[in-house]
C-alpha atoms as a printed R data frame, in Angstrom:
    type eleno elety resid chain resno        x       y      z
1   ATOM     1    CA   MET     A     1  -79.640 107.009 48.936
2   ATOM     2    CA   GLU     A     2  -79.274 110.807 49.359
3   ATOM     3    CA   LYS     A     3  -80.202 112.292 52.656
4   ATOM     4    CA   PRO     A     4  -83.116 114.387 51.349
5   ATOM     5    CA   LYS     A     5  -84.700 111.277 49.714
6   ATOM     6    CA   GLU     A     6  -84.225 109.280 52.947
7   ATOM     7    CA   VAL     A     7  -85.681 112.039 55.090
8   ATOM     8    CA   LEU     A     8  -88.692 112.398 52.667
9   ATOM     9    CA   LEU     A     9  -89.471 108.719 52.925
10  ATOM    10    CA   TRP     A    10  -89.230 108.643 56.650
11  ATOM    11    CA   SER     A    11  -91.398 111.675 56.858
12  ATOM    12    CA   ILE     A    12  -94.014 109.850 54.713
13  ATOM    13    CA   ALA     A    13  -93.917 107.003 57.148
14  ATOM    14    CA   LEU     A    14  -94.558 109.288 60.140
15  ATOM    15    CA   PRO     A    15  -94.382 113.088 60.226
16  ATOM    16    CA   GLY     A    16  -91.588 114.043 62.574
17  ATOM    17    CA   PHE     A    17  -89.241 111.092 61.829
18  ATOM    18    CA   GLY     A    18  -87.492 113.051 59.080
19  ATOM    19    CA   HIS     A    19  -86.957 115.915 61.589
20  ATOM    20    CA   PHE     A    20  -85.161 113.484 63.977
21  ATOM    21    CA   LEU     A    21  -82.856 112.400 61.048
22  ATOM    22    CA   ASN     A    22  -82.147 116.127 60.502
23  ATOM    23    CA   GLY     A    23  -81.375 116.640 64.182
24  ATOM    24    CA   LYS     A    24  -84.450 118.850 64.622
25  ATOM    25    CA   TYR     A    25  -85.605 116.981 67.763
26  ATOM    26    CA   PHE     A    26  -88.019 119.662 69.141
27  ATOM    27    CA   LYS     A    27  -89.739 120.062 65.840
28  ATOM    28    CA   GLY     A    28  -89.874 116.286 65.426
29  ATOM    29    CA   ILE     A    29  -91.430 115.828 68.821
30  ATOM    30    CA   VAL     A    30  -93.965 118.504 68.202
31  ATOM    31    CA   LEU     A    31  -94.990 116.930 64.867
32  ATOM    32    CA   ILE     A    32  -95.234 113.464 66.295
33  ATOM    33    CA   PHE     A    33  -97.338 114.869 69.112
34  ATOM    34    CA   LEU     A    34  -99.653 116.633 66.664
35  ATOM    35    CA   GLU     A    35  -99.811 113.609 64.444
36  ATOM    36    CA   PHE     A    36 -100.690 111.369 67.475
37  ATOM    37    CA   LEU     A    37 -103.322 113.991 68.689
38  ATOM    38    CA   VAL     A    38 -105.019 114.335 65.358
39  ATOM    39    CA   ASN     A    39 -104.858 110.611 64.783
40  ATOM    40    CA   VAL     A    40 -106.585 109.759 68.082
41  ATOM    41    CA   LYS     A    41 -109.159 112.573 68.021
42  ATOM    42    CA   GLY     A    42 -110.031 111.863 64.387
43  ATOM    43    CA   ASN     A    43 -110.177 108.007 64.923
44  ATOM    44    CA   ILE     A    44 -107.803 107.696 61.955
45  ATOM    45    CA   ASN     A    45 -106.460 104.208 62.829
46  ATOM    46    CA   LEU     A    46 -109.923 102.865 63.231
47  ATOM    47    CA   VAL     A    47 -111.092 104.487 60.089
48  ATOM    48    CA   ILE     A    48 -108.165 103.028 58.147
49  ATOM    49    CA   ILE     A    49 -108.965  99.546 59.394
50  ATOM    50    CA   PHE     A    50 -112.677  99.878 58.416
51  ATOM    51    CA   SER     A    51 -111.657 101.314 55.030
52  ATOM    52    CA   PHE     A    52 -109.150  98.578 54.224
53  ATOM    53    CA   GLN     A    53 -111.765  95.955 55.180
54  ATOM    54    CA   GLY     A    54 -114.208  97.493 52.753
55  ATOM    55    CA   GLU     A    55 -116.516  98.762 55.525
56  ATOM    56    CA   ILE     A    56 -116.817 102.357 54.221
57  ATOM    57    CA   GLU     A    57 -120.080 103.181 56.165
58  ATOM    58    CA   GLN     A    58 -118.405 102.095 59.451
59  ATOM    59    CA   ALA     A    59 -115.402 104.273 58.549
60  ATOM    60    CA   ILE     A    60 -117.618 107.227 57.846
61  ATOM    61    CA   GLN     A    61 -119.506 106.838 61.013
62  ATOM    62    CA   HIS     A    62 -116.307 106.597 63.126
63  ATOM    63    CA   ALA     A    63 -114.405 109.479 61.463
64  ATOM    64    CA   ASP     A    64 -114.334 112.738 63.318
65  ATOM    65    CA   TYR     A    65 -114.260 115.153 60.377
66  ATOM    66    CA   GLN     A    66 -113.420 118.182 62.549
67  ATOM    67    CA   TRP     A    67 -110.144 116.567 63.392
68  ATOM    68    CA   LEU     A    68 -109.640 114.852 60.107
69  ATOM    69    CA   MET     A    69 -109.564 118.172 58.255
70  ATOM    70    CA   PHE     A    70 -106.229 119.040 60.041
71  ATOM    71    CA   TYR     A    71 -104.433 115.959 58.790
72  ATOM    72    CA   PRO     A    72 -103.630 116.750 55.215
73  ATOM    73    CA   CYS     A    73 -101.968 120.040 55.851
74  ATOM    74    CA   LEU     A    74 -100.092 118.737 58.967
75  ATOM    75    CA   TYR     A    75  -98.946 115.759 57.040
76  ATOM    76    CA   PHE     A    76  -97.687 117.553 53.934
77  ATOM    77    CA   PHE     A    77  -96.137 120.427 55.827
78  ATOM    78    CA   ALA     A    78  -94.087 117.982 57.932
79  ATOM    79    CA   ILE     A    79  -92.985 116.041 54.840
80  ATOM    80    CA   TRP     A    80  -91.894 119.358 53.053
81  ATOM    81    CA   ASP     A    81  -90.340 120.934 56.026
82  ATOM    82    CA   ALA     A    82  -88.055 117.872 56.767
83  ATOM    83    CA   TYR     A    83  -87.202 117.462 53.139
84  ATOM    84    CA   ARG     A    84  -86.210 121.124 52.803
85  ATOM    85    CA   ASP     A    85  -84.152 120.970 56.067
86  ATOM    86    CA   ALA     A    86  -82.282 117.960 54.537
87  ATOM    87    CA   GLY     A    87  -81.247 120.008 51.528
88  ATOM    88    CA   GLY     A    88  -84.053 119.033 49.179
89  ATOM    89    CA   GLY     A    89  -86.286 121.342 47.277
90  ATOM    90    CA   LYS     A    90  -83.653 123.952 46.394
91  ATOM    91    CA   GLU     A    91  -85.289 124.781 43.024
92  ATOM    92    CA   PRO     A    92  -87.834 127.560 42.881
93  ATOM    93    CA   TYR     A    93  -91.391 126.561 43.611
94  ATOM    94    CA   SER     A    94  -90.411 123.044 44.810
95  ATOM    95    CA   PHE     A    95  -93.084 123.315 47.472
96  ATOM    96    CA   LEU     A    96  -95.943 123.420 44.948
97  ATOM    97    CA   PRO     A    97  -96.490 119.597 44.746
98  ATOM    98    CA   PHE     A    98  -96.655 119.331 48.550
99  ATOM    99    CA   VAL     A    99  -98.989 122.337 48.930
100 ATOM   100    CA   PHE     A   100 -101.367 121.123 46.153
101 ATOM   101    CA   SER     A   101 -101.426 117.557 47.461
102 ATOM   102    CA   ALA     A   102 -102.405 119.034 50.903
103 ATOM   103    CA   TYR     A   103 -105.167 121.125 49.288
104 ATOM   104    CA   PHE     A   104 -106.523 118.281 47.160
105 ATOM   105    CA   MET     A   105 -106.362 115.878 49.988
106 ATOM   106    CA   THR     A   106 -108.326 118.310 52.200
107 ATOM   107    CA   VAL     A   107 -111.010 118.587 49.414
108 ATOM   108    CA   GLY     A   108 -110.971 114.742 49.359
109 ATOM   109    CA   VAL     A   109 -111.790 114.766 53.073
110 ATOM   110    CA   VAL     A   110 -114.608 117.210 52.569
111 ATOM   111    CA   TYR     A   111 -116.300 115.095 50.007
112 ATOM   112    CA   SER     A   112 -115.304 111.664 51.424
113 ATOM   113    CA   SER     A   113 -118.583 111.020 53.279
114 ATOM   114    CA   LYS     A   114 -120.362 111.041 49.875
115 ATOM   115    CA   LEU     A   115 -117.714 109.132 47.850
116 ATOM   116    CA   LEU     A   116 -115.332 106.296 48.697
117 ATOM   117    CA   GLY     A   117 -115.021 107.110 52.417
118 ATOM   118    CA   PRO     A   118 -112.562 109.092 54.661
119 ATOM   119    CA   ILE     A   119 -109.407 107.241 53.644
120 ATOM   120    CA   TRP     A   120 -109.695 106.264 49.931
121 ATOM   121    CA   LEU     A   121 -110.943 109.606 48.407
122 ATOM   122    CA   PRO     A   122 -108.251 111.722 50.335
123 ATOM   123    CA   ILE     A   123 -105.532 109.292 49.338
124 ATOM   124    CA   LEU     A   124 -106.634 109.246 45.702
125 ATOM   125    CA   SER     A   125 -106.853 113.051 45.669
126 ATOM   126    CA   ILE     A   126 -103.131 113.231 46.337
127 ATOM   127    CA   ILE     A   127 -102.525 112.185 42.720
128 ATOM   128    CA   PRO     A   128 -104.243 115.192 41.043
129 ATOM   129    CA   GLY     A   129 -102.599 117.340 43.675
130 ATOM   130    CA   LEU     A   130  -99.156 116.104 42.696
131 ATOM   131    CA   ILE     A   131  -99.973 116.511 38.984
132 ATOM   132    CA   VAL     A   132 -101.321 120.038 39.397
133 ATOM   133    CA   GLY     A   133  -98.358 120.995 41.654
134 ATOM   134    CA   PHE     A   134  -95.762 119.616 39.211
135 ATOM   135    CA   LEU     A   135  -97.484 121.189 36.192
136 ATOM   136    CA   LEU     A   136  -97.720 124.605 37.812
137 ATOM   137    CA   GLN     A   137  -94.107 124.384 39.091
138 ATOM   138    CA   ARG     A   138  -92.947 123.631 35.525
139 ATOM   139    CA   TYR     A   139  -95.107 126.384 34.038
140 ATOM   140    CA   ILE     A   140  -93.824 129.025 36.523
141 ATOM   141    CA   ARG     A   141  -90.244 127.965 36.099
142 ATOM   142    CA   ARG     A   142  -90.557 128.182 32.308
143 ATOM   143    CA   LYS     A   143  -92.136 131.652 32.572
144 ATOM   144    CA   LEU     A   144  -89.270 132.838 34.811
145 ATOM   145    CA   THR     A   145  -86.614 131.599 32.413
146 ATOM   146    CA   THR     A   146  -88.160 133.179 29.225
């Protein structure tokens, strides 16, 4: 497996891990600390457990949305930054799928107390974020080459 893909997958597992693989230890420690802080303050692990057990109302009640709002941008920035540091994303506008996934996931967090809860709607919101990001990336690249 190429290093950028390996770093990408480790970053998805836990933001900061990809930075360790890249030798960016300070950045990795900061991102793991921020991940831990937002996770604890937002009650994310408890919310995940309730969500996976189908107890959406419990998940909504235990979620701290003030902290949960930070998570999507922190998560996708960490993934993108480690991936780019590993040599991935060299093509123009390669960041767009990551950025739009963060935007759409944040919107998913905003509406999650009304629909599907604080885990499922944000996770499902990543799909349209990726689609919009890749389509916009493709459109802009074509415009630049014509």
